[in-house]
Short mmCIF file of the N, C-alpha and C atoms (twelve columns), coordinates in Angstrom:
data_MODEL
# 
_entry.id   MODEL 
# 
loop_
_atom_site.group_PDB 
_atom_site.id 
_atom_site.type_symbol 
_atom_site.label_atom_id 
_atom_site.label_alt_id 
_atom_site.label_comp_id 
_atom_site.label_asym_id 
_atom_site.label_seq_id 
_atom_site.Cartn_x 
_atom_site.Cartn_y 
_atom_site.Cartn_z 
_atom_site.pdbx_PDB_model_num 
ATOM 1   N N  . UNK A 1  -50.318 18.620 50.535 1 
ATOM 2   C CA . UNK A 1  -51.184 17.548 50.048 1 
ATOM 3   C C  . UNK A 1  -51.691 17.850 48.643 1 
ATOM 4   N N  . UNK A 2  -52.008 19.121 48.383 1 
ATOM 5   C CA . UNK A 2  -52.490 19.511 47.060 1 
ATOM 6   C C  . UNK A 2  -51.437 19.312 45.987 1 
ATOM 7   N N  . UNK A 3  -50.189 19.606 46.342 1 
ATOM 8   C CA . UNK A 3  -49.091 19.429 45.394 1 
ATOM 9   C C  . UNK A 3  -48.938 17.969 45.012 1 
ATOM 10  N N  . UNK A 4  -49.111 17.091 45.963 1 
ATOM 11  C CA . UNK A 4  -49.016 15.651 45.695 1 
ATOM 12  C C  . UNK A 4  -50.113 15.204 44.738 1 
ATOM 13  N N  . UNK A 5  -51.321 15.685 44.939 1 
ATOM 14  C CA . UNK A 5  -52.445 15.308 44.074 1 
ATOM 15  C C  . UNK A 5  -52.219 15.811 42.653 1 
ATOM 16  N N  . UNK A 6  -51.782 17.073 42.527 1 
ATOM 17  C CA . UNK A 6  -51.516 17.634 41.202 1 
ATOM 18  C C  . UNK A 6  -50.377 16.870 40.529 1 
ATOM 19  N N  . UNK A 7  -49.354 16.509 41.276 1 
ATOM 20  C CA . UNK A 7  -48.244 15.737 40.728 1 
ATOM 21  C C  . UNK A 7  -48.687 14.382 40.215 1 
ATOM 22  N N  . UNK A 8  -49.556 13.721 40.956 1 
ATOM 23  C CA . UNK A 8  -50.074 12.417 40.532 1 
ATOM 24  C C  . UNK A 8  -50.907 12.554 39.260 1 
ATOM 25  N N  . UNK A 9  -51.712 13.612 39.167 1 
ATOM 26  C CA . UNK A 9  -52.528 13.838 37.973 1 
ATOM 27  C C  . UNK A 9  -51.640 14.088 36.759 1 
ATOM 28  N N  . UNK A 10 -50.617 14.914 36.920 1 
ATOM 29  C CA . UNK A 10 -49.707 15.203 35.812 1 
ATOM 30  C C  . UNK A 10 -48.951 13.945 35.406 1 
ATOM 31  N N  . UNK A 11 -48.509 13.167 36.364 1 
ATOM 32  C CA . UNK A 11 -47.817 11.913 36.068 1 
ATOM 33  C C  . UNK A 11 -48.728 10.964 35.286 1 
ATOM 34  N N  . UNK A 12 -50.002 10.918 35.641 1 
ATOM 35  C CA . UNK A 12 -50.958 10.078 34.919 1 
ATOM 36  C C  . UNK A 12 -51.148 10.531 33.484 1 
ATOM 37  N N  . UNK A 13 -51.214 11.844 33.274 1 
ATOM 38  C CA . UNK A 13 -51.368 12.375 31.919 1 
ATOM 39  C C  . UNK A 13 -50.143 12.049 31.073 1 
ATOM 40  N N  . UNK A 14 -48.961 12.207 31.642 1 
ATOM 41  C CA . UNK A 14 -47.726 11.885 30.921 1 
ATOM 42  C C  . UNK A 14 -47.677 10.396 30.593 1 
ATOM 43  N N  . UNK A 15 -48.083 9.551  31.532 1 
ATOM 44  C CA . UNK A 15 -48.084 8.105  31.285 1 
ATOM 45  C C  . UNK A 15 -49.046 7.746  30.157 1 
ATOM 46  N N  . UNK A 16 -50.207 8.388  30.101 1 
ATOM 47  C CA . UNK A 16 -51.155 8.128  29.011 1 
ATOM 48  C C  . UNK A 16 -50.591 8.578  27.666 1 
ATOM 49  N N  . UNK A 17 -49.904 9.712  27.645 1 
ATOM 50  C CA . UNK A 17 -49.311 10.200 26.399 1 
ATOM 51  C C  . UNK A 17 -48.225 9.244  25.902 1 
ATOM 52  N N  . UNK A 18 -47.383 8.776  26.803 1 
ATOM 53  C CA . UNK A 18 -46.321 7.839  26.420 1 
ATOM 54  C C  . UNK A 18 -46.919 6.520  25.949 1 
ATOM 55  N N  . UNK A 19 -47.947 6.058  26.632 1 
ATOM 56  C CA . UNK A 19 -48.614 4.823  26.245 1 
ATOM 57  C C  . UNK A 19 -49.218 4.946  24.845 1 
ATOM 58  N N  . UNK A 20 -49.806 6.082  24.554 1 
ATOM 59  C CA . UNK A 20 -50.383 6.317  23.237 1 
ATOM 60  C C  . UNK A 20 -49.304 6.326  22.163 1 
ATOM 61  N N  . UNK A 21 -48.159 6.947  22.453 1 
ATOM 62  C CA . UNK A 21 -47.055 6.979  21.496 1 
ATOM 63  C C  . UNK A 21 -46.510 5.579  21.234 1 
ATOM 64  N N  . UNK A 22 -46.413 4.769  22.284 1 
ATOM 65  C CA . UNK A 22 -45.909 3.403  22.128 1 
ATOM 66  C C  . UNK A 22 -46.879 2.563  21.306 1 
ATOM 67  N N  . UNK A 23 -48.173 2.688  21.575 1 
ATOM 68  C CA . UNK A 23 -49.147 1.897  20.817 1 
ATOM 69  C C  . UNK A 23 -49.199 2.337  19.361 1 
ATOM 70  N N  . UNK A 24 -49.033 3.649  19.085 1 
ATOM 71  C CA . UNK A 24 -48.973 4.116  17.705 1 
ATOM 72  C C  . UNK A 24 -47.753 3.544  16.995 1 
ATOM 73  N N  . UNK A 25 -46.633 3.520  17.672 1 
ATOM 74  C CA . UNK A 25 -45.400 2.989  17.074 1 
ATOM 75  C C  . UNK A 25 -45.540 1.500  16.775 1 
ATOM 76  N N  . UNK A 26 -46.173 0.742  17.690 1 
ATOM 77  C CA . UNK A 26 -46.363 -0.691 17.474 1 
ATOM 78  C C  . UNK A 26 -47.324 -0.976 16.320 1 
ATOM 79  N N  . UNK A 27 -48.277 -0.060 16.092 1 
ATOM 80  C CA . UNK A 27 -49.231 -0.272 15.005 1 
ATOM 81  C C  . UNK A 27 -48.699 0.221  13.666 1 
ATOM 82  N N  . UNK A 28 -47.451 0.706  13.663 1 
ATOM 83  C CA . UNK A 28 -46.810 1.082  12.411 1 
ATOM 84  C C  . UNK A 28 -46.863 2.551  12.083 1 
ATOM 85  N N  . UNK A 29 -47.452 3.354  12.931 1 
ATOM 86  C CA . UNK A 29 -47.502 4.789  12.685 1 
ATOM 87  C C  . UNK A 29 -46.172 5.412  13.088 1 
ATOM 88  N N  . UNK A 30 -45.762 6.401  12.331 1 
ATOM 89  C CA . UNK A 30 -44.500 7.068  12.613 1 
ATOM 90  C C  . UNK A 30 -44.733 8.193  13.612 1 
ATOM 91  N N  . UNK A 31 -43.829 8.337  14.558 1 
ATOM 92  C CA . UNK A 31 -43.926 9.421  15.525 1 
ATOM 93  C C  . UNK A 31 -43.493 10.752 14.926 1 
ATOM 94  N N  . UNK A 32 -42.740 10.735 13.828 1 
ATOM 95  C CA . UNK A 32 -42.221 11.966 13.263 1 
ATOM 96  C C  . UNK A 32 -43.218 12.665 12.349 1 
ATOM 97  N N  . UNK A 33 -43.836 11.936 11.439 1 
ATOM 98  C CA . UNK A 33 -44.650 12.618 10.424 1 
ATOM 99  C C  . UNK A 33 -46.117 12.207 10.453 1 
ATOM 100 N N  . UNK A 34 -46.502 11.205 11.186 1 
ATOM 101 C CA . UNK A 34 -47.893 10.776 11.211 1 
ATOM 102 C C  . UNK A 34 -48.326 10.010 9.978  1 
ATOM 103 N N  . UNK A 35 -47.362 9.656  9.124  1 
ATOM 104 C CA . UNK A 35 -47.612 8.908  7.884  1 
ATOM 105 C C  . UNK A 35 -48.595 9.605  6.955  1 
ATOM 106 N N  . UNK A 36 -48.528 10.917 6.916  1 
ATOM 107 C CA . UNK A 36 -49.289 11.698 5.949  1 
ATOM 108 C C  . UNK A 36 -48.409 11.816 4.710  1 
ATOM 109 N N  . UNK A 37 -48.514 10.840 3.821  1 
ATOM 110 C CA . UNK A 37 -47.528 10.663 2.753  1 
ATOM 111 C C  . UNK A 37 -47.426 11.857 1.815  1 
ATOM 112 N N  . UNK A 38 -48.496 12.598 1.597  1 
ATOM 113 C CA . UNK A 38 -48.393 13.739 0.682  1 
ATOM 114 C C  . UNK A 38 -47.546 14.867 1.259  1 
ATOM 115 N N  . UNK A 39 -47.383 14.903 2.586  1 
ATOM 116 C CA . UNK A 39 -46.566 15.928 3.222  1 
ATOM 117 C C  . UNK A 39 -45.272 15.367 3.794  1 
ATOM 118 N N  . UNK A 40 -44.979 14.108 3.525  1 
ATOM 119 C CA . UNK A 40 -43.825 13.448 4.105  1 
ATOM 120 C C  . UNK A 40 -42.601 13.633 3.222  1 
ATOM 121 N N  . UNK A 41 -41.449 13.829 3.834  1 
ATOM 122 C CA . UNK A 41 -40.218 13.988 3.064  1 
ATOM 123 C C  . UNK A 41 -39.606 12.644 2.678  1 
ATOM 124 N N  . UNK A 42 -40.227 11.547 3.060  1 
ATOM 125 C CA . UNK A 42 -39.769 10.227 2.653  1 
ATOM 126 C C  . UNK A 42 -39.004 9.471  3.714  1 
ATOM 127 N N  . UNK A 43 -38.826 9.993  4.909  1 
ATOM 128 C CA . UNK A 43 -38.068 9.290  5.920  1 
ATOM 129 C C  . UNK A 43 -38.880 8.197  6.620  1 
ATOM 130 N N  . UNK A 44 -40.166 8.112  6.325  1 
ATOM 131 C CA . UNK A 44 -41.003 7.075  6.941  1 
ATOM 132 C C  . UNK A 44 -40.786 5.722  6.275  1 
ATOM 133 N N  . UNK A 45 -40.461 5.730  5.024  1 
ATOM 134 C CA . UNK A 45 -40.420 4.478  4.276  1 
ATOM 135 C C  . UNK A 45 -39.027 4.048  4.167  1 
# 
């Protein structure tokens, strides 16, 4: 039973991380460099 609870918690954390990545991508933020242009090699633009 404990393993099931821990698995559900980990699955929830992973789902939140993926959701955050998707919302960042939709708002125009790059997943690779974070759009920190002074440190970017130019692949964002």
